[in-house]
Coordinates of C-alpha atoms in Angstrom, one line a residue:
M265 CA 74.7 28.9 58.1
N266 CA 76.3 31.8 60.0
N267 CA 73.1 32.4 61.9
F268 CA 72.9 28.8 62.8
L269 CA 76.5 28.7 64.1
A270 CA 75.9 31.8 66.2
G271 CA 72.9 30.2 67.8
C272 CA 74.3 26.7 68.2
F273 CA 77.8 27.4 69.1
G274 CA 77.8 30.9 70.6
A275 CA 77.6 29.3 74.0
W276 CA 80.8 27.4 73.2
L277 CA 82.8 30.6 72.7
L278 CA 81.7 31.9 76.1
L279 CA 82.3 28.7 78.1
L280 CA 85.8 27.4 77.4
G281 CA 88.2 25.8 79.6
L282 CA 86.7 24.4 82.9
P283 CA 88.8 21.2 83.4
L284 CA 87.2 18.0 84.6
L285 CA 89.0 14.9 85.6
V286 CA 86.8 12.3 84.0
V287 CA 86.0 9.0 85.6
A288 CA 84.2 6.2 83.7
Q289 CA 81.4 4.6 85.6
T290 CA 82.6 1.2 84.6
Q291 CA 86.3 0.4 83.9
L292 CA 86.7 -0.9 80.3
P293 CA 89.0 -3.8 79.5
A294 CA 92.2 -2.9 77.8
K295 CA 91.0 -4.0 74.4
T296 CA 88.4 -1.2 74.4
S297 CA 90.8 1.6 75.2
L298 CA 89.7 4.9 73.6
Q299 CA 93.1 6.4 73.8
G300 CA 93.7 8.6 70.7
Q301 CA 92.0 11.1 68.6
W302 CA 88.4 10.7 67.1
K303 CA 87.8 12.9 64.1
G304 CA 84.7 13.6 62.0
A305 CA 82.4 16.3 60.5
L306 CA 79.4 17.6 62.3
T307 CA 76.6 18.3 59.7
V308 CA 75.1 21.8 59.9
P309 CA 72.7 23.5 57.5
G310 CA 74.7 24.6 54.4
G311 CA 77.9 22.7 55.4
S312 CA 79.8 20.9 58.1
L313 CA 82.1 21.6 61.0
P314 CA 85.2 19.4 61.6
I315 CA 85.5 18.2 65.2
V316 CA 88.1 16.3 67.2
I317 CA 87.6 14.5 70.4
S318 CA 90.9 13.6 72.1
V319 CA 90.9 10.9 74.7
T320 CA 93.7 10.0 77.2
E321 CA 93.4 6.8 79.3
L322 CA 94.4 7.5 82.9
A323 CA 95.2 5.0 85.7
G324 CA 92.4 3.2 87.5
G325 CA 90.0 3.4 84.5
N326 CA 89.8 7.2 84.5
R327 CA 89.7 9.1 81.2
F328 CA 90.5 12.7 80.2
A329 CA 88.8 13.9 77.0
T330 CA 88.7 17.2 75.2
L331 CA 86.8 18.7 72.3
D332 CA 88.3 20.8 69.4
V333 CA 86.2 22.7 66.9
P334 CA 88.8 24.7 64.9
M335 CA 86.4 26.7 62.8
Q336 CA 84.9 28.0 66.1
R337 CA 88.3 28.5 67.8
I338 CA 87.3 26.0 70.4
V339 CA 90.5 24.4 71.8
R340 CA 90.6 21.6 74.3
S341 CA 87.2 22.1 75.7
P342 CA 86.7 19.4 78.4
M343 CA 84.2 16.5 78.0
E344 CA 83.0 14.0 80.6
V345 CA 83.1 10.4 79.5
Q346 CA 80.7 7.8 80.7
Q347 CA 80.0 4.1 79.7
R348 CA 76.6 2.5 80.0
G349 CA 76.8 -0.9 78.7
D350 CA 78.1 -0.7 75.2
T351 CA 77.1 3.0 74.8
L352 CA 79.6 5.8 75.3
I353 CA 78.5 9.2 76.3
F354 CA 80.8 12.3 75.8
D355 CA 79.2 15.1 77.6
A356 CA 80.4 18.7 77.4
K357 CA 78.2 20.0 80.2
E358 CA 79.7 23.5 80.3
V359 CA 78.9 24.1 76.6
G360 CA 75.6 22.2 76.4
C361 CA 76.4 19.5 73.9
Q362 CA 76.6 15.7 74.0
L363 CA 77.7 12.8 71.9
V364 CA 75.9 9.5 72.5
C365 CA 77.6 6.7 70.4
Q366 CA 78.7 3.1 70.1
R367 CA 82.0 1.8 68.9
S368 CA 82.1 -0.1 65.6
T369 CA 82.9 -3.7 65.6
N370 CA 86.4 -3.1 64.1
G371 CA 87.0 -0.4 66.8
Q372 CA 87.9 2.3 64.3
Q373 CA 84.7 4.4 64.5
L374 CA 82.4 6.0 67.0
Q375 CA 78.9 6.1 65.5
G376 CA 76.0 7.9 67.2
T377 CA 74.0 11.1 67.6
W378 CA 75.2 14.6 68.4
Q379 CA 72.8 16.5 70.7
Q380 CA 72.4 20.1 71.8
P381 CA 69.5 22.3 72.5
G382 CA 67.3 22.6 69.5
Y383 CA 69.5 20.3 67.2
T384 CA 70.2 16.7 66.8
T385 CA 72.3 15.0 64.0
P386 CA 73.9 11.7 63.2
V387 CA 77.7 11.8 63.5
T388 CA 80.6 9.4 62.8
L389 CA 84.1 9.9 64.2
T390 CA 87.1 7.9 62.9
F391 CA 90.1 6.8 65.1
F392 CA 93.5 8.3 64.6
V393 CA 96.7 7.7 66.7
A394 CA 97.2 10.9 68.8
P395 CA 100.5 12.7 68.1
A396 CA 103.2 11.7 70.5
V397 CA 103.3 13.9 73.6
D398 CA 106.2 14.1 76.1
P399 CA 104.5 13.1 79.4
K400 CA 106.7 15.7 81.2
N401 CA 105.1 18.4 79.0
F402 CA 101.6 17.2 79.2
K403 CA 99.2 19.7 80.9
F404 CA 95.6 19.6 81.6
P405 CA 93.6 22.6 80.1
P406 CA 93.5 25.5 82.5
P407 CA 90.2 26.3 84.3
Y408 CA 89.4 29.3 82.2
R409 CA 88.7 30.4 78.5
I410 CA 91.4 31.2 76.1
E411 CA 91.0 33.2 72.9
E412 CA 93.5 34.3 70.3
V413 CA 92.6 37.9 69.5
T414 CA 93.6 40.8 67.2
V415 CA 93.6 44.4 68.4
S416 CA 93.7 47.2 65.9
N417 CA 95.4 50.6 66.5
P418 CA 93.3 52.9 64.4
V419 CA 95.9 55.7 64.6
D420 CA 98.2 53.8 62.1
N421 CA 96.1 50.6 61.4
T422 CA 98.7 48.4 63.1
L423 CA 97.4 44.9 64.0
L424 CA 98.5 43.5 67.4
M425 CA 98.0 39.8 68.0
G426 CA 97.5 38.4 71.5
T427 CA 95.8 36.1 74.0
L428 CA 92.7 37.0 76.0
T429 CA 92.1 34.7 79.1
I430 CA 88.6 34.9 80.8
P431 CA 87.7 33.2 84.0
A432 CA 85.0 30.5 84.1
G433 CA 81.6 31.6 84.9
A434 CA 79.0 34.1 83.7
G435 CA 80.8 37.3 84.3
P436 CA 81.2 40.2 83.8
F437 CA 84.8 40.2 85.1
P438 CA 87.3 42.9 85.8
A439 CA 90.0 42.9 83.2
V440 CA 93.6 44.0 82.8
L441 CA 95.9 44.7 79.9
L442 CA 99.6 43.8 80.4
L443 CA 102.3 46.2 79.0
T444 CA 105.9 45.1 78.4
D445 CA 109.2 46.5 79.4
I446 CA 111.9 48.1 77.0
G447 CA 112.7 46.1 73.9
S448 CA 110.8 43.6 71.5
Q449 CA 108.9 41.1 73.6
D450 CA 106.3 38.5 72.9
R451 CA 103.0 38.4 74.7
D452 CA 104.4 36.2 77.5
A453 CA 107.4 38.5 78.1
T454 CA 109.5 35.4 77.6
L455 CA 113.1 35.3 78.9
G456 CA 114.7 32.0 78.5
S457 CA 112.3 29.5 80.3
Y458 CA 110.7 32.2 82.3
R459 CA 107.4 33.6 81.0
M460 CA 106.7 36.6 83.3
F461 CA 103.5 37.7 81.7
G462 CA 102.4 34.2 80.9
E463 CA 102.6 33.3 84.6
L464 CA 101.0 36.5 85.8
A465 CA 98.1 36.0 83.3
D466 CA 97.5 32.4 84.4
Y467 CA 97.4 33.5 88.0
L468 CA 95.1 36.4 87.7
T469 CA 92.7 34.6 85.5
R470 CA 92.5 31.8 88.0
Q471 CA 91.7 34.4 90.6
G472 CA 88.8 36.0 88.7
T473 CA 90.4 38.7 86.4
A474 CA 90.4 38.6 82.6
V475 CA 93.8 39.3 81.1
L476 CA 94.8 40.5 77.7
R477 CA 98.4 40.3 76.7
L478 CA 99.8 41.2 73.2
D479 CA 102.9 40.7 71.1
D480 CA 104.9 43.9 70.8
R481 CA 105.0 45.7 67.5
G482 CA 107.2 43.7 65.1
T483 CA 107.3 40.8 67.4
G484 CA 105.6 37.4 67.3
Q485 CA 102.5 37.8 65.2
S486 CA 102.0 41.5 65.6
G487 CA 102.6 44.0 62.8
G488 CA 104.6 47.2 62.9
D489 CA 108.1 48.0 63.8
N490 CA 109.2 48.1 67.4
A491 CA 112.4 50.1 66.9
S492 CA 110.5 53.0 65.3
T493 CA 107.8 53.0 67.9
T494 CA 108.2 55.6 70.6
T495 CA 106.9 55.6 74.3
A496 CA 104.2 58.1 73.2
S497 CA 103.1 55.6 70.4
L498 CA 102.9 52.8 72.9
V499 CA 100.3 54.9 74.8
K500 CA 98.1 54.6 71.6
D501 CA 98.6 50.9 71.7
A502 CA 97.5 50.7 75.3
Q503 CA 94.4 52.8 74.5
A504 CA 93.5 50.5 71.6
G505 CA 93.8 47.5 74.0
L506 CA 91.5 49.1 76.5
N507 CA 89.0 49.9 73.8
F508 CA 89.1 46.2 72.6
L509 CA 88.4 45.1 76.1
R510 CA 85.5 47.5 76.4
T511 CA 83.8 45.5 73.6
R512 CA 83.9 42.2 75.2
P513 CA 80.6 40.9 76.6
L514 CA 82.2 39.1 79.6
V515 CA 84.4 42.0 80.6
D516 CA 83.3 44.7 83.1
F517 CA 84.1 47.9 81.2
N518 CA 83.9 49.9 84.4
H519 CA 86.8 48.0 85.9
L520 CA 89.5 47.9 83.3
G521 CA 93.1 48.3 84.4
L522 CA 96.6 48.4 83.1
I523 CA 99.6 46.5 84.5
G524 CA 102.9 47.6 83.1
H525 CA 106.5 46.3 83.6
G526 CA 109.3 48.8 83.5
E527 CA 108.7 51.1 80.6
G528 CA 105.2 49.6 80.4
G529 CA 104.5 50.9 83.8
N530 CA 105.3 54.4 82.6
V531 CA 103.2 53.8 79.5
A532 CA 100.3 52.8 81.9
L533 CA 100.6 56.0 83.9
L534 CA 100.8 58.2 80.8
T535 CA 97.6 56.4 79.5
A536 CA 95.9 57.1 82.8
A537 CA 96.5 60.8 82.2
Q538 CA 94.6 60.7 79.0
P539 CA 90.8 60.9 78.1
L540 CA 89.1 57.5 78.7
P541 CA 91.6 56.4 81.3
P542 CA 91.8 52.9 82.9
A543 CA 90.0 52.4 86.2
F544 CA 93.4 51.6 87.9
V545 CA 97.0 51.1 87.2
V546 CA 99.7 48.7 88.6
T547 CA 103.4 49.5 87.8
L548 CA 106.1 46.9 88.2
A549 CA 109.5 48.7 88.5
A550 CA 108.4 51.7 86.6
S551 CA 111.1 54.5 86.2
G552 CA 111.0 57.8 88.0
V553 CA 114.1 59.2 86.4
I554 CA 114.7 60.7 83.0
G555 CA 115.2 58.2 80.1
S556 CA 118.9 58.7 79.6
E557 CA 119.6 57.8 83.3
Q558 CA 117.3 54.8 83.1
L559 CA 119.1 53.6 79.9
M560 CA 122.5 54.1 81.4
L561 CA 121.6 52.0 84.5
R562 CA 120.1 49.3 82.3
Q563 CA 123.0 49.0 79.9
T564 CA 125.4 49.1 82.8
E565 CA 123.7 46.2 84.4
M566 CA 123.6 44.3 81.1
R567 CA 127.4 44.8 80.6
R568 CA 128.1 43.8 84.1
S569 CA 125.9 40.7 84.2
S570 CA 125.9 39.4 80.6
A571 CA 127.7 36.1 80.3
S572 CA 128.8 36.9 76.8
D573 CA 130.4 40.2 77.6
T574 CA 134.2 40.0 77.3
T575 CA 134.8 42.5 80.0
R576 CA 132.6 40.7 82.4
G577 CA 134.4 37.5 81.5
S578 CA 137.9 38.9 82.5
I579 CA 136.3 40.4 85.7
S580 CA 134.9 37.0 86.5
V581 CA 138.2 35.1 86.1
A582 CA 140.0 37.8 88.2
Q583 CA 137.3 37.5 91.0
Q584 CA 137.6 33.7 90.9
Q585 CA 141.4 34.1 91.3
F586 CA 141.0 36.6 94.0
Q587 CA 138.7 34.3 96.0
A588 CA 141.0 31.4 95.6
D589 CA 143.9 33.4 96.9
V590 CA 141.9 34.4 99.9
R591 CA 140.9 30.9 100.7
R592 CA 144.5 29.8 100.5
Q593 CA 145.6 32.6 102.8
A594 CA 142.9 31.7 105.3
D595 CA 144.0 28.0 105.3
K596 CA 147.5 29.1 105.8
M597 CA 146.5 31.3 108.9
R598 CA 144.7 28.3 110.4
A599 CA 147.6 26.0 109.8
E600 CA 149.9 28.6 111.6
G601 CA 147.5 28.6 114.6
A602 CA 145.2 31.6 114.0
N603 CA 141.9 31.2 115.8
S604 CA 138.5 31.4 114.2
A605 CA 137.9 35.1 115.1
Q606 CA 141.2 36.1 113.5
V607 CA 140.4 34.2 110.3
E608 CA 136.9 35.6 110.1
T609 CA 138.3 39.2 110.6
F610 CA 140.6 38.5 107.7
L611 CA 137.8 37.2 105.4
D612 CA 135.6 40.3 106.3
Q613 CA 138.5 42.6 105.3
Q614 CA 138.9 40.8 102.0
R615 CA 135.2 40.9 101.2
M616 CA 135.1 44.6 101.8
R617 CA 138.1 44.9 99.5
Q618 CA 136.4 42.9 96.8
R619 CA 133.2 45.0 97.1
S620 CA 135.3 48.2 96.9
E621 CA 136.9 46.9 93.6
E622 CA 133.5 45.9 92.2
K623 CA 132.1 49.4 93.1
K624 CA 135.1 51.0 91.2
Q625 CA 134.6 48.8 88.1
L626 CA 130.8 49.6 88.1
E627 CA 131.6 53.3 88.3
V628 CA 133.9 53.0 85.3
I629 CA 131.3 51.2 83.3
M630 CA 128.6 53.8 84.1
K631 CA 131.0 56.6 83.1
Q632 CA 131.5 54.9 79.8
Q633 CA 127.8 54.4 79.2
R634 CA 127.1 58.1 80.0
A635 CA 129.7 59.1 77.4
M636 CA 128.1 57.0 74.7
L637 CA 124.6 58.3 75.4
E638 CA 125.9 61.8 75.3
I639 CA 127.5 61.3 71.9
I640 CA 124.1 60.0 70.6
R641 CA 122.2 63.0 72.1
Q642 CA 124.7 65.5 70.5
T643 CA 125.1 63.8 67.1
T644 CA 121.8 63.9 65.1
N645 CA 123.3 62.1 62.1
D646 CA 122.7 58.3 62.7
G647 CA 125.6 57.2 60.5
Q648 CA 128.1 59.5 62.3
A649 CA 126.7 58.6 65.8
Q650 CA 127.0 54.9 65.0
A651 CA 130.6 55.0 63.9
I652 CA 131.7 57.0 67.0
V653 CA 129.7 54.7 69.4
A654 CA 130.8 51.5 67.8
N655 CA 134.5 52.7 68.1
M656 CA 133.9 53.6 71.8
Q657 CA 132.3 50.1 72.5
Q658 CA 135.4 48.3 71.0
Q659 CA 137.6 50.5 73.2
F660 CA 135.5 49.8 76.3
T661 CA 135.1 46.1 75.6
P662 CA 138.3 44.5 74.4
G663 CA 137.7 41.6 72.1
L664 CA 134.3 42.9 70.8
D665 CA 134.3 42.5 67.1
K666 CA 133.3 45.4 64.7
T667 CA 130.2 43.8 63.5
A668 CA 128.7 43.3 66.9
A669 CA 129.8 46.9 67.9
L670 CA 128.1 48.4 64.9
A671 CA 124.8 46.3 65.4
S672 CA 124.7 47.6 69.0
A673 CA 125.4 51.2 68.0
A674 CA 122.6 50.9 65.4
Q675 CA 120.1 49.8 68.1
M676 CA 121.2 52.9 70.1
T677 CA 120.2 55.3 67.4
T678 CA 116.7 54.0 66.6
P679 CA 113.8 56.5 66.8
W680 CA 112.6 54.8 70.0
Y681 CA 116.1 55.1 71.7
R682 CA 116.5 58.7 70.8
Y683 CA 113.0 59.5 72.0
F684 CA 113.5 57.6 75.3
L685 CA 116.8 59.5 75.9
E686 CA 114.8 62.5 76.6
F687 CA 111.7 60.8 78.1
N688 CA 110.6 62.3 81.3
P689 CA 108.4 59.9 83.2
Q690 CA 107.1 62.7 85.5
T691 CA 105.2 64.2 82.6
D692 CA 101.4 64.4 83.2
L693 CA 101.6 62.4 86.5
L694 CA 99.6 65.2 88.2
K695 CA 96.7 64.3 85.8
V696 CA 96.5 60.7 87.0
Q697 CA 93.4 60.4 89.2
C698 CA 92.7 56.6 89.3
P699 CA 94.0 54.2 92.0
V700 CA 97.7 53.3 91.5
L701 CA 99.8 50.5 92.9
L702 CA 103.6 51.0 92.6
L703 CA 105.6 47.9 93.1
N704 CA 109.4 47.5 93.1
G705 CA 111.8 44.8 94.2
T706 CA 114.6 45.3 96.6
A707 CA 116.9 43.2 94.5
D708 CA 116.4 45.2 91.3
P709 CA 119.7 46.6 90.1
E710 CA 118.0 48.5 87.1
V711 CA 115.2 50.3 88.8
G712 CA 116.2 51.2 92.4
L713 CA 113.7 51.9 95.2
N714 CA 114.3 55.6 94.8
N715 CA 112.1 55.4 91.7
L716 CA 109.1 54.7 94.1
T717 CA 109.8 58.0 95.9
L718 CA 110.1 59.9 92.6
L719 CA 106.8 58.4 91.3
E720 CA 105.0 59.1 94.6
K721 CA 106.2 62.8 94.4
G722 CA 104.8 63.1 90.8
L723 CA 101.5 61.5 91.9
R724 CA 101.3 63.6 95.1
V725 CA 97.8 65.1 94.3
N726 CA 96.4 61.5 93.9
K727 CA 95.3 60.3 97.3
R728 CA 94.8 56.8 96.1
V729 CA 98.5 55.7 95.5
T730 CA 99.8 52.7 97.2
T731 CA 103.6 51.6 97.2
R732 CA 105.1 48.3 98.1
K733 CA 108.7 47.2 98.4
L734 CA 109.1 43.5 97.7
V735 CA 112.0 41.9 99.6
G736 CA 114.3 39.9 97.4
V737 CA 112.4 40.4 94.2
N738 CA 114.5 41.4 91.1
H739 CA 113.7 43.4 88.0
Q740 CA 111.9 40.5 86.3
F741 CA 109.7 40.2 89.4
Q742 CA 111.1 36.7 90.2
A743 CA 111.0 35.4 93.7
P744 CA 114.3 35.1 95.5
E745 CA 116.3 32.2 94.1
S746 CA 116.0 30.3 97.5
E747 CA 112.2 30.0 96.8
W748 CA 112.5 28.7 93.2
P749 CA 111.2 25.1 92.7
L750 CA 113.5 22.4 91.4
V751 CA 112.7 21.1 87.9
A752 CA 114.8 18.2 86.6
G753 CA 117.2 19.0 89.5
Q754 CA 117.6 22.6 88.5
P755 CA 116.1 25.7 90.1
K756 CA 113.3 27.2 87.9
P757 CA 112.6 31.0 88.1
V758 CA 109.0 31.8 89.0
F759 CA 107.0 35.1 89.4
S760 CA 107.1 36.3 93.0
P761 CA 104.0 35.0 94.9
A762 CA 104.2 38.1 97.1
A763 CA 103.9 40.3 94.0
Q764 CA 101.0 38.2 92.5
E765 CA 99.0 38.4 95.8
A766 CA 99.6 42.2 96.0
I767 CA 98.3 42.7 92.5
R768 CA 95.4 40.4 93.0
D769 CA 94.4 42.1 96.2
F770 CA 94.6 45.5 94.7
V771 CA 92.5 44.6 91.8
R772 CA 89.8 43.2 94.1
Q773 CA 89.8 46.4 96.2
Q774 CA 88.7 48.3 93.1
L775 CA 85.5 46.3 92.9
P776 CA 82.4 47.7 94.6
N777 CA 80.6 45.4 97.1
Q778 CA 82.7 42.4 96.0
V779 CA 83.3 39.3 97.9
Q780 CA 86.7 39.5 99.6
A781 CA 87.5 35.8 99.2
S782 CA 91.2 35.1 99.4
G783 CA 91.2 32.8 96.5
K784 CA 94.3 31.1 97.9

């Protein structure tokens, strides 16, 4: 049976996901609507394969249909629907199979013949009401193949689960592995409603590049423990991901790259300095400073911007009060006869005063963070370090309860954290010989533009390094808020189109004799 499946359905696994908007040749009356799911079993030598055809009736007599074969990991593969008299034809042209059938008199079954090269068999599908779907969330299948995959790291036998997306067509295609930033993140690098890696993977796959993205260790469906995994260990995971891609028949193993965000960018550069390196590297806000400095900046920004942070809450109230006082004073000046130039001068002075106060507050937070990191570095006993740091956090953040302080202190003494304190991102950069694209946003408070200069210096012997400063882009590589689309009346963050295009163009530049189509 396995040989049969390999022969008859192998093409399906190679040709998933090209969407077709299906138009019936003849509009059926309402009573013959096919809306719903049609389920049955396809007889094969030695057994059967459950199949599901889902049909959605669209306006104007159009239909949208998809095929699912769970045992073959075929999900929402498109089918064209035609009607010729009382005969219905469901044609999956891209995968080479077809169902020619008629509807039973009671309307509850489709009875006919399943056809594909070298094999024909009778089949009966029974009607089921499709599960309710919110129209706002309904999406057509993307125009590429999607596979759920497992990557094994042979160093410690950890299994990493993820998603591989492959463009439509014959291939082989260039491919990239996405590497996440600090912390436990899923394969989409989800942050609220924003799916940084999910959006980037969708874009690049549509533009002709296969993309592999994985759940971090101990996150989602992946095994292992993220807190005990050091940056050096993540290099082994990156190498395992590259080796997995090298085995894929539709992937061009000569053009495999790494795209890393934050710490993932540093992991990508370290991997490029090892044997069997990637063909190219793209970093998104990779750090050029020692780990302790990067952690200090990151945690300072988290304390400053976190809506749940008590200190930030009190600062926010004070700022609001200050701004209200300034507005009242400006209104009073106007009422007393001050001209617009005088009022504007007053407002500029107050803005400068507010910025000065914010700078002082930021310097205080940075000093506090440095003090806690130094305690962790000097105190090797985790219990002692956690007790001291938790006490310091409660002092620095009035209102922070002891349980939360201890939990935070425990995170700051994990093996990963202690390793990263001493991590030097400059290590081995002189060994990186492949093309490198360094990207940073000008609105990134965690990884400033000085990191580009530091990384360029470390990569100075590599003549194929390109740097880009993306105006208005933040650490999550979101476009400026003024460019966000409105969804349900609210602005929705999106991955920067400028960053997407820079990555796409860089990947294409690595391909020999490739067609320089814009793909826009």
